[in-house]
Amino acid sequence: MTNSATNLRLKLPMACIILEVIIIILFGTLVQYDNETDAKHWHKEIANGTSNYDNDFYYRYPSFQDVHVMIFIGFGFLMTFLQRYGFSSVGFNFLIAAFALQWATLMQGFVHGMHGGKIHVGIESMINADFCTGSVLISFGAVLGKTSPVQLLVMSVIEVTLFAINEFIVLSVLGAKDAGGSMTIHTFGAYFGLMVARVLYRPNLDKSKHKNCSVYHSDLFAMIGTIYLWMFWPSFNSAVTAHGDDQHRTAMNTYYSLAACTLATYGLSAVVAHDGKLDMVHIQNAALAGGVAVGTAGEMMLTPFGSMIVGFLAGTISVLGFKFLSPILEEKLKIQDTCGVHNLHGMPGVLGAIVGAVTAALATKDVYGDGMADVFPDIQSGDVEASFQGVRQAISLAVTLGIALLGGLITGFILKLPIYGAPPDTICFEDGIYWELPGEEGSHEELTTVRTPDEAENLNA
Amino acid sequence: MTNSATNLRLKLPMACIILEVIIIILFGTLVQYDNETDAKHWHKEIANGTSNYDNDFYYRYPSFQDVHVMIFIGFGFLMTFLQRYGFSSVGFNFLIAAFALQWATLMQGFVHGMHGGKIHVGIESMINADFCTGSVLISFGAVLGKTSPVQLLVMSVIEVTLFAINEFIVLSVLGAKDAGGSMTIHTFGAYFGLMVARVLYRPNLDKSKHKNCSVYHSDLFAMIGTIYLWMFWPSFNSAVTAHGDDQHRTAMNTYYSLAACTLATYGLSAVVAHDGKLDMVHIQNAALAGGVAVGTAGEMMLTPFGSMIVGFLAGTISVLGFKFLSPILEEKLKIQDTCGVHNLHGMPGVLGAIVGAVTAALATKDVYGDGMADVFPDIQSGDVEASFQGVRQAISLAVTLGIALLGGLITGFILKLPIYGAPPDTICFEDGIYWELPGEEGSHEELTTVRTPDEAENLNA
Amino acid sequence: MTNSATNLRLKLPMACIILEVIIIILFGTLVQYDNETDAKHWHKEIANGTSNYDNDFYYRYPSFQDVHVMIFIGFGFLMTFLQRYGFSSVGFNFLIAAFALQWATLMQGFVHGMHGGKIHVGIESMINADFCTGSVLISFGAVLGKTSPVQLLVMSVIEVTLFAINEFIVLSVLGAKDAGGSMTIHTFGAYFGLMVARVLYRPNLDKSKHKNCSVYHSDLFAMIGTIYLWMFWPSFNSAVTAHGDDQHRTAMNTYYSLAACTLATYGLSAVVAHDGKLDMVHIQNAALAGGVAVGTAGEMMLTPFGSMIVGFLAGTISVLGFKFLSPILEEKLKIQDTCGVHNLHGMPGVLGAIVGAVTAALATKDVYGDGMADVFPDIQSGDVEASFQGVRQAISLAVTLGIALLGGLITGFILKLPIYGAPPDTICFEDGIYWELPGEEGSHEELTTVRTPDEAENLNA
């Protein structure tokens, strides 16, 4: 493969600019401020006695910013563990997230209901767009290092669209609950990405194997991502739940689940890793599985006790997945899952969906009181029994898996077309393909930090 | 130049301690808690029926903390891109920001109105002080690597003072709107700093050229700064707008502008950079121009559509500026703009001022309803026409440019005095001048991470 | 010492899993949602006219998240300054914090009052648990690099328990005020940790001396920790103060104290360090002492003026402590204080306690008005005089010091048992003992970032 194949001078600008122009035109045609961001409408409500302090901005924006940090710093830096792919990890994460959140606003707006032919935007649409973006970034993790930014943009276009459709089916048609997205975000993103990775299987990827690993400082950069994801996951799961006890409880359940998950991760890592030492891959990833696994049930009356059990299980299966399942996925199923998203988002997402179904099926008026109306409005209204809510949740998992796998399959074949400037097998996991690297055109001395004797003299004299 | 010239053992302590003592005395004489932070006054309001939950702390503090992160992490790490200037970038940023926010509290207090001879402080004065600090840090970017911390403190003293005067003229005398500071913060800070850089022009700076560039990990540290600035810019622009729809709308407009700007930046970077590759300088900087460019109009009814167009333009001119204008500035105008602040803050700031003037001139009661009172109180009250508000905005831009350039000129000559311990041309962009570097006095082995055979044996046995 | 002694394959999993199982059982038996997180109870309050917007989640959660960032990013990265101990610094910080916050929830719950035999949890218990965790992490700083994760977990079990007891005595029995924990968190954590370090004194630690220092990039990682601690300290000190003016004032006092402290730190560092250069150790640590030193008085009517004086003093004694006292502690008292916690938390904590006692003793109704009820309820109610409140504060400092020193002594002896896999003197401050390091099992080329000629050709062609 010659260098011209990966030259993006035309392809990337065309992709970015055409997509952005389409988005801007659609926003110009279809998008309006909602009642809380529109000066005229909000001040009509003010005239009717609403207080400026009741604007939802004050009750959602701090959560939004935490989610925003998870999307751009959390996912971005988590993927910098590769020794020579830090620019691409943070940089492509930045690019596709900035694209996906715009595209998601449109797709979610189309699907979830227009207002007089217009999509209304405000803090809730911003959070939901970031959520959808998270799903794309999970899939990005599965194909990290083996795809061009143009491929990633094309994947985002399709995945965001299917995400919105699946989310609509799960939440609106089937009436399932999934505030933190165990199903709609994590399960969907993981299995979509794994299927894309399967179709894009590279039999000769071992030619780049020496770059598919970390170095000391790249692992520290990755820990920035891990810790931010871990800290702000309570905000993620509670960002769009009902106000009051629901947001409060969801955040706290997630906090306990993650804490228990972390202990399980360290314990299991020392068991399975070489010589009783800890493995950074486990710490960076499995310690987060507790957040994924309470994404559905976090808003329910799961109790801190229940949350901790779920977190403990999630950490356990995640570490075991990294140790025992990932090699099988690669060798037998030909799925090269760069970041191990199956272990962090796939299995814990399915676990979260199951926990959600069981917790929903066990809901009683005695436990929820009038709070049932927030968590399970259809049970409160008498439309469904709790047990049937559990069934709805389970069906939603199946639907999500189906759409994710089928969508990933189709997307994989589209991405396989040799027109996107994908890297050759010999130079995957390498920033130099798509980025001007420091010192590349200068002398080698520029790369070093050694002082010349003259300088040293000046400094130490 | 001998080492004693850059030895700061006397100069820096004198500068720090004298300035801090002056500040403490002035605070002791002049500064009081405002009504929301004073126990007695607030509880009088409580007795009159106010709720503790109405304290402005709850409606401004989360925004303040986001701004605070931008000032200390965002600006600080953005400038760590230089290979051997990370300590100074983060460290001097920390020093001058900690000084400037105190000084700004006093200067803004003097200018914006005293209460019975006292400056009242609370969350709004904290945000405004951080804003003023941001302006100083922009100027810092223009002279980065070529100035001593004493010079930077002196620059801060003058710049903060002029900032407060200009802000007073623009907002209070001229009645312009500039919530996110396209004019007062970005245009002011950029052109002030560029003029200082012009006066401090170093004809022999190419002797330090080999250090005026990044290395791989320094670019990753810089991305921490970039991403934090990008994520929290919505909080920056909305931090001091009116409560309710205004804050909500401003944050959202900024979010969309930045997203569109990012797509434009990636597209343009691949067009203009070498071999169709992406240039980290563009990603680190131009992707932020969208936040600068909606600093004035963000609180207006710009619409998401309008915000995206502005962001797209800002990213475009910023990348083109880095590619084509910066070399001209350096060669023809003798302005050595280390961080390219002209491209990130200068031009996008002017663009933002123009967009603000046009958007203000187009304001109608039909669009704003009673919300006009928040955004354009003088139009609501009938004092001015919308078109005249546009004229005010335009005049404000001119005034800002004038004060910034003249102030920078004078400041530059003051900083040129050979008494501040500035670095010689041969060792600019070098931490070792002002910092004890690790391993400097020990053996060279301390700098390496290679294990001795004995250790390796112990570890691997 | 053979490798088997530090092999944790059995010890660490047993510690993690047994502790987590005990915690889960205790949570299942004893912990309940509080009234603001329980669906049924909260909706009873809703039925009685409470608004969802009154849920304390909205008035505490942003502060909690800032504290959370300080605990996991702030403390974690602050300690990455060591050249080869970054994995352990961030990773063990993560582990023991995740454990301690769960254990603290139980211990604080036991001590501070049960509700019908149950511990009630919500946002306040989450903040208090994070606070207690902070104390453990301070002690961790004193023994950093010289302890195994199993030792750290055992230390956490004991320290959290004693923290809860001391906190109960200080706040509930003695009626002292200590919102930001100058005494209960900083003084306690520092002197506890120093005493543990004393007992664990290693006479041959100089065999690892070449690793007990930083490298260039490790100091930059540490600055991430420093800056986050600095920025969010206002949230820390105000996180559990009364709503309204109290939270607002506490945050602002802390902000001013830190700013003044930073100027003092830079000034003093240049005075005492080699050749008038700045010392990163001072900047990373002493600049934070201002936050510690207003931990008690921050909520009082200390005034910005008073806060700045306290911050200035704190920075000064902290830098002087690093320069002059730390060597004495090590040589004479045999206390090897890796992170210098005596300078950052010990002395500034004692200073903060004294400032708090004096400020309390000077409280007058004339200054506090009805706000006295929030800050000093016992003075407001007439139970005690202001001067006696000062005495209570001073006694609390003495009690805290006593429990910390005695507790640290006992804990040190328990940790001295040769069963925890502690590192030998020759390989302290070394990640490789407990972590699989990148490239350890592969070729040495994996550790380098140098491209092969073939790759370079592909990239540059």
Coordinates of C-alpha atoms in Angstrom, one line a residue, chain A:
Chain A
M1 CA 0.0 0.0 0.0
T2 CA 1.5 3.3 -1.0
N3 CA 1.4 6.4 1.0
S4 CA -1.1 8.1 -1.3
A5 CA -3.7 5.6 -0.1
T6 CA -3.7 7.1 3.4
N7 CA -3.3 10.7 2.3
L8 CA -6.4 12.5 3.5
R9 CA -5.8 15.9 1.9
L10 CA -9.0 15.6 -0.1
K11 CA -11.0 13.0 1.8
L12 CA -11.0 14.4 5.3
P13 CA -11.8 18.0 4.3
M14 CA -14.6 16.8 2.1
A15 CA -16.0 14.6 4.8
C16 CA -15.8 17.3 7.5
I17 CA -17.0 20.2 5.4
I18 CA -19.8 18.4 3.6
L19 CA -21.1 16.9 6.8
E20 CA -20.9 20.2 8.6
V21 CA -22.7 22.0 5.8
I22 CA -25.5 19.5 5.7
I23 CA -25.8 19.8 9.5
I24 CA -25.9 23.6 9.4
I25 CA -28.6 23.5 6.7
L26 CA -30.7 21.1 8.6
F27 CA -30.3 23.1 11.8
G28 CA -31.3 26.2 9.9
T29 CA -34.4 24.5 8.6
L30 CA -35.5 22.4 11.5
V31 CA -34.0 23.4 14.9
Q32 CA -35.5 25.9 17.3
Y33 CA -34.8 27.0 20.9
D34 CA -37.1 25.2 23.3
N35 CA -39.3 27.0 25.8
E36 CA -36.5 27.3 28.4
T37 CA -33.9 28.8 26.0
D38 CA -36.1 31.0 23.9
A39 CA -36.2 34.6 25.2
K40 CA -39.8 35.2 24.3
H41 CA -41.3 31.9 25.4
W42 CA -39.5 31.8 28.7
H43 CA -40.5 35.3 29.6
K44 CA -44.1 34.4 28.9
E45 CA -43.7 31.7 31.5
I46 CA -42.0 34.3 33.8
A47 CA -45.0 36.5 33.3
N48 CA -47.1 33.6 34.4
G49 CA -45.3 33.3 37.7
T50 CA -42.4 31.0 36.9
S51 CA -39.1 31.9 38.5
N52 CA -35.8 32.2 36.6
Y53 CA -34.4 29.8 39.1
D54 CA -36.8 27.1 37.9
N55 CA -35.1 27.0 34.5
D56 CA -34.0 23.5 34.0
F57 CA -30.5 24.8 33.2
Y58 CA -29.8 24.9 37.0
Y59 CA -30.9 21.3 37.6
R60 CA -29.3 19.6 34.5
Y61 CA -26.3 21.7 33.5
P62 CA -23.8 20.5 36.2
S63 CA -24.7 16.9 35.2
F64 CA -24.3 17.8 31.6
Q65 CA -20.8 19.2 32.1
D66 CA -19.8 16.1 34.0
V67 CA -21.0 14.0 31.1
H68 CA -19.2 16.3 28.7
V69 CA -16.0 15.7 30.5
M70 CA -16.5 11.9 30.3
I71 CA -17.1 12.1 26.6
F72 CA -14.1 14.3 25.7
I73 CA -11.6 13.8 28.4
G74 CA -12.7 10.4 29.7
F75 CA -13.1 8.4 26.5
G76 CA -10.4 10.5 24.8
F77 CA -7.6 9.9 27.3
L78 CA -8.7 6.4 28.2
M79 CA -7.6 5.4 24.7
T80 CA -4.2 7.1 24.9
F81 CA -2.7 3.9 26.4
L82 CA -1.2 3.0 23.1
Q83 CA 2.4 4.1 22.9
R84 CA 2.2 5.9 19.5
Y85 CA -1.5 6.6 19.1
G86 CA -2.2 9.4 21.6
F87 CA -2.8 12.1 19.1
S88 CA -5.3 10.0 17.3
S89 CA -7.0 8.7 20.4
V90 CA -7.6 12.2 21.8
G91 CA -7.9 13.8 18.4
F92 CA -10.2 11.5 16.6
N93 CA -12.3 11.1 19.7
F94 CA -12.6 14.9 19.7
L95 CA -13.5 15.0 16.0
I96 CA -16.1 12.3 16.0
A97 CA -17.6 13.4 19.2
A98 CA -18.0 17.0 17.9
F99 CA -19.7 15.6 14.8
A100 CA -21.8 13.0 16.5
L101 CA -23.3 15.4 19.0
Q102 CA -24.6 17.6 16.2
W103 CA -25.9 14.7 14.2
A104 CA -27.4 13.1 17.3
T105 CA -29.4 16.3 18.0
L106 CA -31.0 16.0 14.6
M107 CA -31.6 12.2 14.6
Q108 CA -32.9 12.1 18.1
G109 CA -35.0 15.1 17.3
F110 CA -36.6 13.5 14.3
V111 CA -37.3 10.2 16.1
H112 CA -38.4 11.4 19.5
G113 CA -41.0 13.9 18.3
M114 CA -41.0 17.2 16.5
H115 CA -42.9 20.3 17.7
G116 CA -44.9 21.7 14.8
G117 CA -42.3 20.4 12.4
K118 CA -39.4 21.7 14.5
I119 CA -36.8 20.1 16.7
H120 CA -36.6 21.8 20.1
V121 CA -33.2 22.0 21.7
G122 CA -32.2 22.7 25.3
I123 CA -30.2 21.1 28.1
E124 CA -31.9 17.8 27.8
S125 CA -31.2 17.5 24.1
M126 CA -27.6 18.4 24.8
I127 CA -27.3 15.6 27.4
N128 CA -29.0 13.1 25.1
A129 CA -26.8 14.0 22.2
D130 CA -23.7 13.5 24.4
F131 CA -25.1 10.1 25.4
C132 CA -25.5 9.0 21.8
T133 CA -22.0 10.3 21.2
G134 CA -20.8 8.0 24.0
S135 CA -22.2 5.0 22.2
V136 CA -20.2 5.9 19.1
L137 CA -17.0 6.3 21.1
I138 CA -17.5 2.9 22.6
S139 CA -17.5 1.5 19.1
F140 CA -14.5 3.6 18.3
G141 CA -12.7 1.7 21.1
A142 CA -13.2 -1.6 19.3
V143 CA -11.7 -0.4 16.0
L144 CA -9.1 1.9 17.6
G145 CA -5.8 2.1 15.6
K146 CA -7.1 0.4 12.6
T147 CA -9.4 3.0 11.0
S148 CA -9.0 6.4 9.3
P149 CA -10.9 9.4 10.6
V150 CA -13.0 9.3 7.4
Q151 CA -14.1 5.8 8.2
L152 CA -14.9 6.9 11.8
L153 CA -17.1 9.8 10.5
V154 CA -19.0 7.5 8.2
M155 CA -19.4 5.0 11.0
S156 CA -20.7 7.9 13.2
V157 CA -23.3 8.9 10.6
I158 CA -24.8 5.4 10.5
E159 CA -24.4 4.5 14.2
V160 CA -26.0 7.7 15.5
T161 CA -29.0 7.1 13.2
L162 CA -29.4 3.6 14.3
F163 CA -28.9 4.6 17.9
A164 CA -31.7 7.0 17.7
I165 CA -34.0 4.4 16.2
N166 CA -33.1 1.8 18.8
E167 CA -33.5 4.3 21.6
F168 CA -36.9 5.2 20.3
I169 CA -38.0 1.6 20.1
V170 CA -36.7 0.7 23.6
L171 CA -37.9 3.8 25.5
S172 CA -41.0 4.9 23.6
V173 CA -42.4 1.8 21.8
L174 CA -41.5 -0.8 24.4
G175 CA -41.7 1.5 27.4
A176 CA -38.5 0.3 29.0
K177 CA -36.5 2.3 31.4
D178 CA -32.8 2.9 30.8
A179 CA -31.7 6.2 32.2
G180 CA -28.0 5.4 32.3
G181 CA -28.0 3.5 29.0
S182 CA -26.9 0.0 30.0
M183 CA -28.7 -1.2 26.9
T184 CA -29.1 1.8 24.7
I185 CA -25.6 3.2 25.1
H186 CA -23.3 0.5 26.3
T187 CA -24.7 -2.7 24.9
F188 CA -25.5 -1.0 21.7
G189 CA -22.2 0.7 21.3
A190 CA -20.2 -2.4 22.2
Y191 CA -21.9 -5.0 20.0
F192 CA -22.1 -2.5 17.1
G193 CA -18.4 -1.9 17.4
L194 CA -17.5 -5.5 17.8
M195 CA -19.4 -6.4 14.7
V196 CA -17.7 -3.7 12.7
A197 CA -14.4 -4.9 14.0
R198 CA -15.3 -8.5 13.0
V199 CA -16.1 -7.4 9.4
L200 CA -12.9 -5.3 9.3
Y201 CA -10.8 -8.3 10.6
R202 CA -7.2 -7.9 9.6
P203 CA -5.5 -11.3 9.4
N204 CA -2.0 -9.7 9.2
L205 CA -2.5 -7.3 12.1
D206 CA 0.4 -8.9 14.0
K207 CA 2.7 -6.9 11.7
S208 CA 1.7 -3.9 13.9
K209 CA 1.7 -5.9 17.1
H210 CA 4.7 -4.2 18.5
K211 CA 2.8 -0.9 18.5
N212 CA -0.4 -2.4 20.0
C213 CA 0.8 -1.9 23.5
S214 CA 1.5 0.8 26.0
V215 CA 4.5 2.6 27.4
Y216 CA 4.9 3.9 30.9
H217 CA 3.7 7.5 30.3
S218 CA 0.9 6.5 27.9
D219 CA -0.6 4.4 30.7
L220 CA -0.5 7.4 33.0
F221 CA -2.3 9.5 30.4
A222 CA -4.9 6.7 30.1
M223 CA -5.5 6.8 33.9
I224 CA -6.6 10.4 33.5
G225 CA -9.4 9.1 31.3
T226 CA -10.2 6.2 33.6
I227 CA -10.4 8.3 36.8
Y228 CA -12.6 11.0 35.1
L229 CA -15.0 8.3 33.8
W230 CA -15.1 6.7 37.2
M231 CA -15.7 10.0 39.2
F232 CA -18.4 11.4 36.9
W233 CA -20.3 8.2 36.2
P234 CA -22.8 9.0 38.9
S235 CA -23.6 12.2 37.0
F236 CA -23.9 10.2 33.8
N237 CA -26.5 7.7 35.1
S238 CA -28.5 10.5 36.8
A239 CA -28.3 13.2 34.1
V240 CA -31.7 12.6 32.6
T241 CA -33.6 10.9 35.4
A242 CA -36.6 12.6 37.0
H243 CA -35.8 15.5 39.4
G244 CA -35.7 15.0 43.2
D245 CA -35.1 11.6 44.8
D246 CA -34.6 10.0 41.4
Q247 CA -31.5 11.9 40.4
H248 CA -30.2 11.8 44.0
R249 CA -30.7 8.0 44.3
T250 CA -29.3 7.2 40.9
A251 CA -26.1 9.1 41.5
M252 CA -25.6 7.4 44.9
N253 CA -26.3 3.9 43.6
T254 CA -23.7 4.4 40.9
Y255 CA -21.2 5.7 43.4
Y256 CA -21.5 2.6 45.5
S257 CA -21.5 0.2 42.6
L258 CA -18.3 1.7 41.3
A259 CA -16.6 1.6 44.7
A260 CA -17.4 -2.1 45.1
C261 CA -16.4 -2.8 41.5
T262 CA -13.0 -1.2 42.1
L263 CA -12.2 -3.5 45.0
A264 CA -13.3 -6.5 42.9
T265 CA -11.1 -5.4 40.0
Y266 CA -7.9 -5.0 42.1
G267 CA -8.6 -8.3 43.8
L268 CA -9.2 -10.3 40.6
S269 CA -6.4 -8.6 38.7
A270 CA -3.8 -9.8 41.2
V271 CA -5.3 -13.3 41.0
V272 CA -5.1 -13.6 37.2
A273 CA -2.2 -11.4 36.2
H274 CA 1.4 -12.5 36.0
D275 CA 3.2 -13.1 39.3
G276 CA 0.4 -11.6 41.4
K277 CA 1.1 -8.2 40.0
L278 CA -1.6 -5.8 38.9
D279 CA -2.4 -5.3 35.3
M280 CA -3.0 -1.7 34.2
V281 CA -5.5 -2.9 31.5
H282 CA -7.7 -4.2 34.2
I283 CA -7.5 -1.2 36.4
Q284 CA -8.1 1.2 33.5
N285 CA -11.2 -0.6 32.3
A286 CA -12.7 -3.2 34.6
A287 CA -12.9 -0.7 37.5
L288 CA -15.5 1.2 35.4
A289 CA -17.8 -1.8 34.7
G290 CA -19.7 -1.0 37.9
G291 CA -21.0 2.2 36.3
V292 CA -22.1 0.4 33.1
A293 CA -23.9 -2.3 35.1
V294 CA -26.2 0.0 37.1
G295 CA -27.1 2.1 34.0
T296 CA -30.6 0.6 33.9
A297 CA -31.3 -0.1 37.5
G298 CA -29.6 2.8 39.1
E299 CA -32.7 4.9 39.2
M300 CA -34.7 2.1 40.7
M301 CA -34.8 1.2 44.4
L302 CA -31.8 -1.0 43.9
T303 CA -30.4 -0.1 47.4
P304 CA -26.8 0.6 48.1
F305 CA -26.5 -3.1 49.0
G306 CA -27.8 -4.2 45.6
S307 CA -25.7 -1.6 43.8
M308 CA -22.5 -3.0 45.5
I309 CA -23.3 -6.6 44.5
V310 CA -23.9 -5.5 40.9
G311 CA -20.7 -3.6 40.9
F312 CA -18.7 -6.4 42.4
L313 CA -20.1 -8.8 39.8
A314 CA -19.4 -6.4 37.0
G315 CA -15.7 -5.9 38.0
T316 CA -15.3 -9.6 38.3
I317 CA -16.7 -10.6 34.9
S318 CA -14.8 -7.7 33.3
V319 CA -11.4 -8.8 34.6
L320 CA -12.1 -12.4 33.7
G321 CA -13.2 -11.3 30.3
F322 CA -9.9 -9.5 29.7
K323 CA -8.0 -12.5 30.8
F324 CA -9.9 -15.4 29.3
L325 CA -12.5 -14.2 26.8
S326 CA -10.6 -11.6 24.8
P327 CA -8.0 -14.0 23.4
I328 CA -10.8 -16.4 22.4
L329 CA -12.7 -13.5 20.7
E330 CA -9.6 -12.7 18.7
E331 CA -8.5 -16.2 17.8
K332 CA -11.8 -18.0 17.3
L333 CA -14.3 -15.3 16.4
K334 CA -11.8 -13.1 14.6
I335 CA -12.8 -10.0 16.5
Q336 CA -9.8 -7.7 17.2
D337 CA -11.2 -5.6 20.0
T338 CA -8.4 -3.0 20.6
C339 CA -9.7 -1.6 23.9
G340 CA -11.6 -4.6 25.1
V341 CA -15.0 -2.9 24.9
H342 CA -16.6 -6.3 25.2
N343 CA -15.3 -6.5 28.7
L344 CA -16.1 -3.0 29.8
H345 CA -19.3 -2.2 27.9
G346 CA -20.5 -5.4 26.3
M347 CA -20.9 -7.9 29.1
P348 CA -21.4 -5.3 31.9
G349 CA -24.1 -3.7 29.7
V350 CA -25.9 -7.0 29.3
L351 CA -25.6 -7.6 33.0
G352 CA -27.0 -4.1 33.6
A353 CA -30.0 -4.9 31.4
I354 CA -30.7 -8.1 33.2
V355 CA -30.4 -6.4 36.6
G356 CA -32.7 -3.8 35.4
A357 CA -35.3 -6.3 34.2
V358 CA -35.2 -8.2 37.5
T359 CA -35.3 -5.0 39.6
A360 CA -38.3 -3.7 37.6
A361 CA -40.1 -7.0 37.9
L362 CA -39.7 -6.8 41.7
A363 CA -41.0 -3.2 42.0
T364 CA -43.8 -2.8 44.5
K365 CA -45.9 0.1 45.6
D366 CA -44.9 -0.6 49.1
V367 CA -41.3 0.3 48.3
Y368 CA -41.7 3.1 45.8
G369 CA -44.8 4.8 47.2
D370 CA -45.9 7.7 45.0
G371 CA -42.3 7.7 43.6
M372 CA -43.5 4.9 41.4
A373 CA -44.9 7.5 39.0
D374 CA -41.4 8.8 38.3
V375 CA -39.6 5.5 37.9
F376 CA -42.4 3.3 36.4
P377 CA -45.2 5.5 35.3
D378 CA -47.0 2.6 33.5
I379 CA -47.0 0.6 36.7
Q380 CA -48.3 3.5 38.7
S381 CA -51.0 4.2 36.2
G382 CA -52.0 0.5 36.4
D383 CA -51.3 0.0 32.7
V384 CA -48.8 -2.8 33.3
E385 CA -47.8 -5.1 36.2
A386 CA -44.3 -5.0 37.5
S387 CA -43.5 -8.4 36.1
F388 CA -44.5 -7.3 32.7
Q389 CA -42.2 -4.2 33.0
G390 CA -39.5 -6.8 33.6
V391 CA -40.5 -8.5 30.4
R392 CA -40.4 -5.2 28.5
Q393 CA -36.9 -4.6 29.8
A394 CA -35.8 -8.1 28.6
I395 CA -37.3 -7.6 25.2
S396 CA -35.5 -4.3 24.9
L397 CA -32.2 -6.0 25.5
A398 CA -32.9 -8.4 22.7
V399 CA -33.9 -5.7 20.3
T400 CA -30.8 -3.6 21.2
L401 CA -28.5 -6.6 20.5
G402 CA -30.3 -7.3 17.2
I403 CA -30.1 -3.8 15.9
A404 CA -26.5 -3.3 17.1
L405 CA -25.3 -6.5 15.5
L406 CA -27.1 -6.1 12.2
G407 CA -26.2 -2.4 12.1
G408 CA -22.6 -3.2 12.8
L409 CA -22.5 -5.8 10.1
I410 CA -23.8 -3.5 7.4
T411 CA -21.6 -0.6 8.6
G412 CA -18.6 -2.9 8.6
F413 CA -19.1 -3.8 4.9
I414 CA -19.6 -0.1 4.1
L415 CA -16.3 0.8 5.9
K416 CA -14.5 -2.0 4.1
L417 CA -14.6 -0.1 0.8
P418 CA -11.1 0.9 -0.1
I419 CA -11.8 4.6 -0.4
Y420 CA -11.4 5.9 3.1
G421 CA -7.6 6.0 3.5
A422 CA -7.5 3.2 6.1
P423 CA -4.0 2.3 7.3
P424 CA -2.2 -0.8 6.0
D425 CA -1.7 -3.7 8.4
T426 CA 1.9 -2.8 8.8
I427 CA 1.4 0.6 10.3
C428 CA -1.7 0.4 12.4
F429 CA -1.7 2.0 15.9
E430 CA 0.6 4.7 14.5
D431 CA -0.1 8.5 14.7
G432 CA 2.4 9.2 12.0
I433 CA 0.0 8.2 9.3
Y434 CA -2.5 10.9 9.9
W435 CA -0.6 13.5 12.0
E436 CA 2.4 15.7 11.5
L437 CA 4.6 14.5 14.3
P438 CA 6.9 16.8 16.2
G439 CA 10.5 16.7 15.0
E440 CA 9.5 14.8 11.9
E441 CA 10.9 17.3 9.5
G442 CA 13.7 18.7 11.7
S443 CA 16.8 17.2 13.1
H444 CA 16.7 14.4 15.5
E445 CA 18.1 16.6 18.2
E446 CA 14.8 18.4 18.4
L447 CA 13.3 15.3 19.8
T448 CA 15.7 15.1 22.7
T449 CA 15.8 17.1 25.8
V450 CA 19.5 16.8 26.4
R451 CA 21.1 20.2 26.8
T452 CA 24.3 21.1 24.9
P453 CA 27.3 21.7 27.1
D454 CA 27.1 25.5 26.4
E455 CA 23.5 25.6 27.7
A456 CA 24.3 23.5 30.7
E457 CA 27.1 25.9 31.5
N458 CA 24.7 28.8 31.3
L459 CA 22.2 27.1 33.4
N460 CA 24.5 25.9 36.1
A461 CA 27.1 28.6 36.3

